[in-house]
Short mmCIF file of C-alpha atoms in Angstrom, two decimals:
data_model
loop_
_atom_site.label_atom_id
_atom_site.label_comp_id
_atom_site.label_asym_id
_atom_site.label_seq_id
_atom_site.Cartn_x
_atom_site.Cartn_y
_atom_site.Cartn_z
CA UNK A 16 -37.31 97.21 -61.30
CA UNK A 17 -33.71 97.02 -61.89
CA UNK A 18 -33.05 99.59 -59.37
CA UNK A 19 -35.11 97.91 -56.66
CA UNK A 20 -33.18 94.70 -57.25
CA UNK A 21 -29.88 96.62 -56.95
CA UNK A 22 -31.00 98.15 -53.66
CA UNK A 23 -31.87 94.72 -52.46
CA UNK A 24 -28.36 93.14 -53.21
CA UNK A 25 -26.56 96.27 -51.79
CA UNK A 26 -28.63 95.45 -48.70
CA UNK A 27 -27.72 91.92 -48.75
CA UNK A 28 -24.12 92.48 -49.41
CA UNK A 29 -24.10 95.32 -46.27
CA UNK A 30 -25.33 92.39 -44.17
CA UNK A 31 -23.09 90.20 -45.33
CA UNK A 32 -20.21 92.64 -44.35
CA UNK A 33 -21.70 93.37 -40.86
CA UNK A 34 -21.48 89.90 -40.14
CA UNK A 35 -17.88 90.02 -40.61
CA UNK A 36 -17.54 92.97 -38.73
CA UNK A 37 -17.23 91.70 -34.93
CA UNK A 38 -16.91 88.55 -33.45
CA UNK A 39 -18.83 89.51 -30.30
CA UNK A 40 -21.65 90.71 -32.47
CA UNK A 41 -25.23 89.19 -31.92
CA UNK A 42 -28.03 89.13 -34.45
CA UNK A 43 -31.19 90.48 -33.50
CA UNK A 44 -34.60 91.37 -35.01
CA UNK A 45 -38.50 90.73 -34.54
CA UNK A 46 -38.87 87.01 -33.76
CA UNK A 47 -42.25 85.86 -34.74
CA UNK A 48 -43.85 82.76 -33.11
CA UNK A 49 -46.67 80.34 -33.38
CA UNK A 50 -47.83 78.49 -30.73
CA UNK A 51 -48.44 74.87 -32.26
CA UNK A 52 -49.42 73.35 -28.82
CA UNK A 53 -52.97 74.75 -29.42
CA UNK A 54 -53.13 71.91 -32.39
CA UNK A 55 -53.54 69.46 -29.68
CA UNK A 56 -57.06 70.93 -28.61
CA UNK A 57 -57.99 69.18 -32.02
CA UNK A 58 -57.85 65.97 -30.07
CA UNK A 59 -58.19 66.77 -26.56
CA UNK A 60 -61.02 69.75 -26.71
CA UNK A 61 -62.38 69.61 -30.56
CA UNK A 62 -64.73 72.29 -29.91
CA UNK A 63 -62.23 74.91 -29.22
CA UNK A 64 -59.71 76.69 -31.72
CA UNK A 65 -56.96 78.78 -30.63
CA UNK A 66 -54.58 80.65 -32.37
CA UNK A 67 -51.51 82.65 -30.88
CA UNK A 68 -48.80 84.29 -32.59
CA UNK A 69 -46.02 86.10 -30.42
CA UNK A 70 -43.74 88.94 -31.36
CA UNK A 71 -40.42 89.30 -29.33
CA UNK A 72 -37.13 91.16 -29.76
CA UNK A 73 -33.92 90.84 -28.11
CA UNK A 74 -33.66 94.40 -26.41
CA UNK A 75 -30.33 93.44 -24.41
CA UNK A 76 -28.48 90.35 -24.51
CA UNK A 77 -30.86 88.83 -21.89
CA UNK A 78 -34.08 90.79 -21.82
CA UNK A 79 -36.87 90.37 -24.46
CA UNK A 80 -39.95 92.39 -24.79
CA UNK A 81 -42.89 90.17 -25.92
CA UNK A 82 -46.43 90.43 -27.01
CA UNK A 83 -48.62 87.75 -27.70
CA UNK A 84 -51.74 87.76 -29.76
CA UNK A 85 -54.48 85.52 -30.06
CA UNK A 86 -58.01 84.53 -31.09
CA UNK A 87 -60.19 81.81 -29.46
CA UNK A 88 -63.57 80.56 -30.72
CA UNK A 89 -65.23 77.84 -28.74
CA UNK A 90 -68.55 75.93 -29.36
CA UNK A 91 -70.45 73.25 -27.24
CA UNK A 92 -73.51 71.37 -28.41
CA UNK A 93 -75.18 69.15 -25.83
CA UNK A 94 -78.56 67.91 -25.80
CA UNK A 95 -79.69 70.54 -23.43
CA UNK A 96 -78.05 73.64 -24.54
CA UNK A 97 -75.72 75.13 -27.19
CA UNK A 98 -72.76 77.06 -26.16
CA UNK A 99 -70.61 79.56 -28.25
CA UNK A 100 -67.85 81.87 -27.38
CA UNK A 101 -65.70 84.10 -29.49
CA UNK A 102 -62.69 86.23 -28.04
CA UNK A 103 -59.30 87.99 -28.71
CA UNK A 104 -56.86 88.42 -26.47
CA UNK A 105 -53.27 90.12 -25.81
CA UNK A 106 -50.47 89.56 -23.30
CA UNK A 107 -47.80 92.43 -23.00
CA UNK A 108 -44.46 91.79 -21.11
CA UNK A 109 -40.95 90.69 -21.21
CA UNK A 110 -38.83 87.49 -20.67
CA UNK A 111 -35.13 87.42 -19.20
CA UNK A 112 -32.97 84.74 -20.38
CA UNK A 113 -31.36 83.16 -17.44
CA UNK A 114 -28.10 81.59 -19.28
CA UNK A 115 -24.85 83.37 -19.01
CA UNK A 116 -23.72 84.19 -22.39
CA UNK A 117 -20.78 86.62 -21.53
CA UNK A 118 -18.27 84.02 -22.91
CA UNK A 119 -20.39 82.71 -25.85
CA UNK A 120 -21.93 85.75 -27.34
CA UNK A 121 -23.26 84.39 -30.64
CA UNK A 122 -25.50 81.78 -29.10
CA UNK A 123 -29.32 82.15 -28.72
CA UNK A 124 -30.39 79.19 -26.60
CA UNK A 125 -32.48 80.62 -23.89
CA UNK A 126 -33.81 79.34 -20.58
CA UNK A 127 -36.20 82.14 -19.53
CA UNK A 128 -38.68 83.22 -17.02
CA UNK A 129 -40.92 86.04 -17.77
CA UNK A 130 -44.17 87.98 -16.80
CA UNK A 131 -47.13 89.21 -18.58
CA UNK A 132 -50.13 91.56 -18.09
CA UNK A 133 -53.04 89.80 -20.26
CA UNK A 134 -56.50 90.92 -21.20
CA UNK A 135 -59.01 89.36 -23.17
CA UNK A 136 -62.32 90.74 -24.80
CA UNK A 137 -64.81 88.01 -25.42
CA UNK A 138 -68.60 87.43 -26.11
CA UNK A 139 -70.18 84.23 -25.37
CA UNK A 140 -74.02 82.90 -25.52
CA UNK A 141 -75.89 79.77 -24.35
CA UNK A 142 -78.95 78.82 -26.69
CA UNK A 143 -81.52 76.22 -26.56
CA UNK A 144 -81.41 75.47 -22.71
CA UNK A 145 -83.29 72.86 -21.61
CA UNK A 146 -84.21 71.90 -18.13
CA UNK A 147 -86.21 68.97 -17.51
CA UNK A 148 -88.77 68.57 -14.94
CA UNK A 149 -90.82 65.47 -14.50
CA UNK A 150 -93.44 67.37 -12.27
CA UNK A 151 -94.42 70.76 -14.26
CA UNK A 152 -93.39 69.89 -17.44
CA UNK A 153 -89.87 70.37 -19.11
CA UNK A 154 -88.74 73.85 -20.01
CA UNK A 155 -87.18 74.71 -23.23
CA UNK A 156 -85.64 77.75 -25.21
CA UNK A 157 -84.01 79.49 -22.63
CA UNK A 158 -81.07 81.84 -23.80
CA UNK A 159 -78.19 83.90 -22.37
CA UNK A 160 -76.45 86.44 -24.21
CA UNK A 161 -73.17 87.81 -23.16
CA UNK A 162 -71.48 90.25 -25.62
CA UNK A 163 -68.52 92.70 -24.72
CA UNK A 164 -67.13 90.92 -21.92
CA UNK A 165 -63.49 91.18 -20.63
CA UNK A 166 -61.14 89.54 -18.24
CA UNK A 167 -57.72 90.86 -17.30
CA UNK A 168 -54.73 89.08 -15.53
CA UNK A 169 -51.09 88.48 -14.87
CA UNK A 170 -48.97 85.48 -16.01
CA UNK A 171 -45.79 84.18 -14.94
CA UNK A 172 -43.75 82.46 -17.33
CA UNK A 173 -40.97 79.99 -17.42
CA UNK A 174 -39.66 77.97 -20.80
CA UNK A 175 -36.83 76.95 -22.85
CA UNK A 176 -35.81 78.08 -26.43
CA UNK A 177 -33.27 76.52 -29.00
CA UNK A 178 -32.02 77.68 -31.99
CA UNK A 179 -32.59 74.66 -34.47
CA UNK A 180 -31.41 76.34 -37.36
CA UNK A 181 -30.14 79.98 -38.14
CA UNK A 182 -33.08 82.06 -37.17
CA UNK A 183 -35.50 79.19 -36.66
CA UNK A 184 -36.13 78.09 -33.34
CA UNK A 185 -38.45 75.79 -31.09
CA UNK A 186 -39.42 76.11 -27.44
CA UNK A 187 -41.97 75.53 -25.03
CA UNK A 188 -43.45 77.56 -21.95
CA UNK A 189 -45.69 77.07 -19.22
CA UNK A 190 -47.81 79.98 -18.13
CA UNK A 191 -49.30 80.42 -14.82
CA UNK A 192 -52.41 82.91 -15.07
CA UNK A 193 -53.76 84.56 -12.18
CA UNK A 194 -56.57 86.44 -12.98
CA UNK A 195 -57.39 89.58 -11.08
CA UNK A 196 -60.83 91.07 -12.85
CA UNK A 197 -63.65 89.58 -15.13
CA UNK A 198 -66.73 91.50 -15.87
CA UNK A 199 -70.46 90.43 -16.17
CA UNK A 200 -70.53 86.83 -16.40
CA UNK A 201 -73.14 86.33 -13.97
CA UNK A 202 -75.14 83.15 -14.50
CA UNK A 203 -72.50 81.73 -16.91
CA UNK A 204 -68.92 81.27 -15.94
CA UNK A 205 -66.96 81.36 -19.43
CA UNK A 206 -65.80 77.79 -20.55
CA UNK A 207 -62.61 79.25 -21.51
CA UNK A 208 -61.35 82.66 -21.51
CA UNK A 209 -58.94 83.27 -24.48
CA UNK A 210 -55.66 83.60 -23.47
CA UNK A 211 -56.38 82.58 -19.93
CA UNK A 212 -58.06 79.24 -19.32
CA UNK A 213 -60.90 77.88 -17.66
CA UNK A 214 -63.23 80.54 -16.66
CA UNK A 215 -64.18 79.14 -13.55
CA UNK A 216 -60.93 79.43 -12.14
CA UNK A 217 -58.96 82.30 -10.74
CA UNK A 218 -55.59 80.43 -11.33
CA UNK A 219 -54.85 78.50 -14.62
CA UNK A 220 -51.96 76.90 -16.17
CA UNK A 221 -51.56 76.69 -19.76
CA UNK A 222 -48.58 75.03 -21.96
CA UNK A 223 -47.31 76.63 -25.21
CA UNK A 224 -45.07 74.58 -27.79
CA UNK A 225 -43.70 77.29 -30.14
CA UNK A 226 -41.93 77.78 -33.66
CA UNK A 227 -40.37 80.87 -34.06
CA UNK A 228 -38.84 82.90 -36.93
CA UNK A 229 -35.95 85.46 -36.58
CA UNK A 230 -36.06 88.29 -38.82
CA UNK A 231 -32.33 89.01 -38.83
CA UNK A 232 -32.32 92.87 -39.27
CA UNK A 233 -29.55 94.07 -37.26
CA UNK A 234 -26.31 93.13 -35.50
CA UNK A 235 -25.28 94.79 -32.56
CA UNK A 236 -22.34 94.28 -29.63
CA UNK A 237 -23.73 93.60 -26.32
CA UNK A 238 -22.21 95.41 -23.23
CA UNK A 239 -20.22 93.00 -20.94
CA UNK A 240 -21.11 93.21 -17.47
CA UNK A 241 -18.50 94.80 -15.15
CA UNK A 242 -15.96 91.99 -14.03
CA UNK A 243 -16.69 89.63 -17.19
CA UNK A 244 -14.26 89.19 -19.65
CA UNK B 7 -86.89 64.83 -10.63
CA UNK B 8 -83.03 64.06 -11.01
CA UNK B 9 -82.17 65.00 -14.34
CA UNK B 10 -79.08 63.29 -15.63
CA UNK B 11 -77.31 64.32 -18.70
CA UNK B 12 -74.49 62.55 -20.76
CA UNK B 13 -71.61 64.87 -21.40
CA UNK B 14 -69.45 65.78 -24.68
CA UNK B 15 -66.74 64.38 -25.61
CA UNK B 16 -63.91 63.19 -23.15
CA UNK B 17 -65.65 64.92 -20.11
CA UNK B 18 -67.27 63.39 -17.18
CA UNK B 19 -71.00 62.67 -17.03
CA UNK B 20 -73.21 64.95 -14.78
CA UNK B 21 -75.16 63.04 -11.84
CA UNK B 22 -76.06 66.23 -10.26
CA UNK B 23 -80.05 67.54 -9.95
CA UNK B 24 -80.36 70.72 -12.05
CA UNK B 25 -83.85 71.33 -10.62
CA UNK B 26 -84.15 74.20 -8.54
CA UNK B 27 -86.36 73.74 -5.48
CA UNK B 28 -88.02 76.07 -3.27
CA UNK B 29 -87.27 74.66 0.35
CA UNK B 30 -89.72 75.43 2.96
CA UNK B 31 -90.40 74.91 6.64
CA UNK B 32 -93.16 74.76 9.28
CA UNK B 33 -92.98 76.90 12.25
CA UNK B 34 -94.85 77.98 15.67
CA UNK B 35 -94.39 80.44 18.14
CA UNK B 36 -93.84 80.08 21.65
CA UNK B 37 -94.09 83.89 22.71
CA UNK B 38 -91.15 85.54 20.98
CA UNK B 39 -89.42 82.00 20.18
CA UNK B 40 -89.88 80.34 16.80
CA UNK B 41 -89.96 76.53 17.24
CA UNK B 42 -90.14 73.99 14.72
CA UNK B 43 -93.72 72.66 13.94
CA UNK B 44 -94.85 69.40 12.28
CA UNK B 45 -97.78 68.64 10.16
CA UNK B 46 -99.44 65.28 9.59
CA UNK B 47 -101.51 63.94 6.98
CA UNK B 48 -99.42 66.56 4.46
CA UNK B 49 -100.38 66.73 0.93
CA UNK B 50 -99.20 69.26 -1.70
CA UNK B 51 -99.73 69.62 -5.36
CA UNK B 52 -99.21 72.22 -8.09
CA UNK B 53 -102.44 73.42 -9.63
CA UNK B 54 -102.72 72.08 -13.14
CA UNK B 55 -100.64 69.09 -12.58
CA UNK B 56 -102.20 65.52 -11.94
CA UNK B 57 -99.96 64.07 -9.31
CA UNK B 58 -99.22 64.83 -5.62
CA UNK B 59 -95.91 66.10 -4.55
CA UNK B 60 -96.67 64.70 -1.15
CA UNK B 61 -99.25 62.53 -0.11
CA UNK B 62 -100.59 62.36 3.32
CA UNK B 63 -97.16 62.30 4.76
CA UNK B 64 -96.86 62.34 8.49
CA UNK B 65 -94.31 64.42 10.67
CA UNK B 66 -93.37 66.60 8.01
CA UNK B 67 -91.41 69.79 9.22
CA UNK B 68 -89.26 70.78 6.17
CA UNK B 69 -90.46 69.98 2.62
CA UNK B 70 -89.03 71.34 -0.94
CA UNK B 71 -91.19 71.63 -4.34
CA UNK B 72 -90.41 72.62 -7.66
CA UNK B 73 -92.10 75.32 -9.58
CA UNK B 74 -93.31 75.82 -13.26
CA UNK B 75 -90.56 77.30 -15.45
CA UNK B 76 -92.69 77.97 -18.39
CA UNK B 77 -94.89 80.54 -15.95
CA UNK B 78 -94.48 83.36 -13.71
CA UNK B 79 -96.38 81.91 -10.97
CA UNK B 80 -97.50 78.73 -9.65
CA UNK B 81 -100.05 78.06 -7.46
CA UNK B 82 -99.64 75.46 -4.70
CA UNK B 83 -102.35 73.28 -2.95
CA UNK B 84 -101.39 72.24 0.54
CA UNK B 85 -103.42 70.41 3.09
CA UNK B 86 -103.04 69.36 6.51
CA UNK B 87 -105.26 66.91 7.76
CA UNK B 88 -108.99 68.38 6.38
CA UNK B 89 -107.67 71.80 5.93
CA UNK B 90 -106.36 73.08 2.72
CA UNK B 91 -104.72 76.26 1.79
CA UNK B 92 -103.50 77.77 -1.51
CA UNK B 93 -100.30 79.54 -1.61
CA UNK B 94 -99.44 81.46 -4.81
CA UNK B 95 -95.86 82.60 -5.65
CA UNK B 96 -94.73 85.26 -8.22
CA UNK B 97 -91.32 84.88 -10.10
CA UNK B 98 -88.84 85.35 -12.78
CA UNK B 99 -87.19 82.31 -14.22
CA UNK B 100 -83.25 82.95 -14.62
CA UNK B 101 -81.16 80.24 -16.00
CA UNK B 102 -77.67 80.08 -14.46
CA UNK B 103 -75.05 77.52 -15.69
CA UNK B 104 -74.53 74.60 -13.29
CA UNK B 105 -71.59 73.36 -15.27
CA UNK B 106 -70.75 72.65 -18.52
CA UNK B 107 -71.06 68.92 -18.28
CA UNK B 108 -74.68 69.52 -16.44
CA UNK B 109 -75.96 72.50 -18.07
CA UNK B 110 -78.27 74.99 -16.65
CA UNK B 111 -80.71 75.17 -13.65
CA UNK B 112 -83.40 77.79 -13.93
CA UNK B 113 -83.59 79.58 -10.65
CA UNK B 114 -86.56 81.39 -9.29
CA UNK B 115 -86.24 84.97 -7.94
CA UNK B 116 -89.47 85.08 -6.10
CA UNK B 117 -90.97 88.52 -5.85
CA UNK B 118 -94.28 88.11 -3.95
CA UNK B 119 -96.38 85.57 -2.11
CA UNK B 120 -100.10 85.04 -1.31
CA UNK B 121 -101.88 82.71 0.50
CA UNK B 122 -105.29 81.62 2.46
CA UNK B 123 -105.48 81.15 5.94
CA UNK B 124 -107.00 78.21 6.92
CA UNK B 125 -104.03 76.02 8.62
CA UNK B 126 -101.49 78.59 7.76
CA UNK B 127 -101.03 81.60 10.37
CA UNK B 128 -98.45 83.66 7.94
CA UNK B 129 -95.51 83.17 5.53
CA UNK B 130 -92.21 84.77 5.61
CA UNK B 131 -89.88 84.87 2.75
CA UNK B 132 -86.05 84.61 4.07
CA UNK B 133 -84.47 83.67 0.77
CA UNK B 134 -86.39 85.03 -2.41
CA UNK B 135 -83.95 83.15 -4.68
CA UNK B 136 -84.67 79.25 -5.12
CA UNK B 137 -81.78 77.40 -6.67
CA UNK B 138 -79.67 74.58 -5.95
CA UNK B 139 -78.68 75.09 -2.48
CA UNK B 140 -80.33 73.67 0.22
CA UNK B 141 -81.27 76.93 2.00
CA UNK B 142 -84.58 77.71 3.10
CA UNK B 143 -86.71 80.09 1.43
CA UNK B 144 -90.00 80.02 3.17
CA UNK B 145 -91.03 79.79 6.74
CA UNK B 146 -94.46 78.69 7.25
CA UNK B 147 -95.81 79.83 10.28
CA UNK B 148 -98.85 77.69 11.72
#
């Protein structure tokens, strides 16, 4: 235990020393984000729960590879049917910071655009389907089960992010999702494709508001672009 | 026959019918040419029901009717003046989502049709899926 503590404090001391090394250094490390905008679903769409976390990393001063992972559960209870859907999604891509930091190196605010490839695996089913017919008599008990469906899309992303405390960030982003493939949902467009949006639409727009924490693992000196001082 | 359902929280109310109908039309032949035909005193009902869908209607050229969603075939009794024909349609019932506000319709995927020939000459199935589209499914030649 003593040895572990010793190594821990040594590592901490090294980090502090590294911080002093170079005024042009930048801190970087994996940044974990959670989308709190989905909490608004509790009010706007109470049958749907969406959880999204993201991981990005400052590869260069303005390039951030990113992966978004999420899970969604949707439930609709109506008089004439019950619907449930469960699914996961991933979006992989990168963001490009449009702000020029060549003269203010240790600043991490971002105004960015990006792109993602997104895919989702989900299942959906409707039970207790009832259709009224005043002539022959009502129908009840219908069921549609669609397991193992998948959808694929690309996303164009734009947003802003600010460092509110050291290593803590807040930001928002808008996703424009363009679906190019969806498997086997004949007869029942998904209510909402996890990570994409409304299943009946080929294009869907979503809004994220994220809280992020960057794990300050490393300092590095970004290369100044040619012609800049 | 219009089914109206209230919607869940915060969404609209469905005002659309979700009952799929078979659309049919009467036709005659003028040489090789198809012509619209009109029937007077036309009545139609489903066997096993206690009411008429059409009751001695005049000048009928196009008509629609539902089928029994709890069965795999429906038997329709048609009368034109004093002549009576029976038409039996076999089908599979396939639920299809109309919208999340309105719910589902049951479409009929028709697989066969048989009929008597008192005032009917022949029946052609030109679209075998009866759904919410207003497209003609059956051409009934007199």
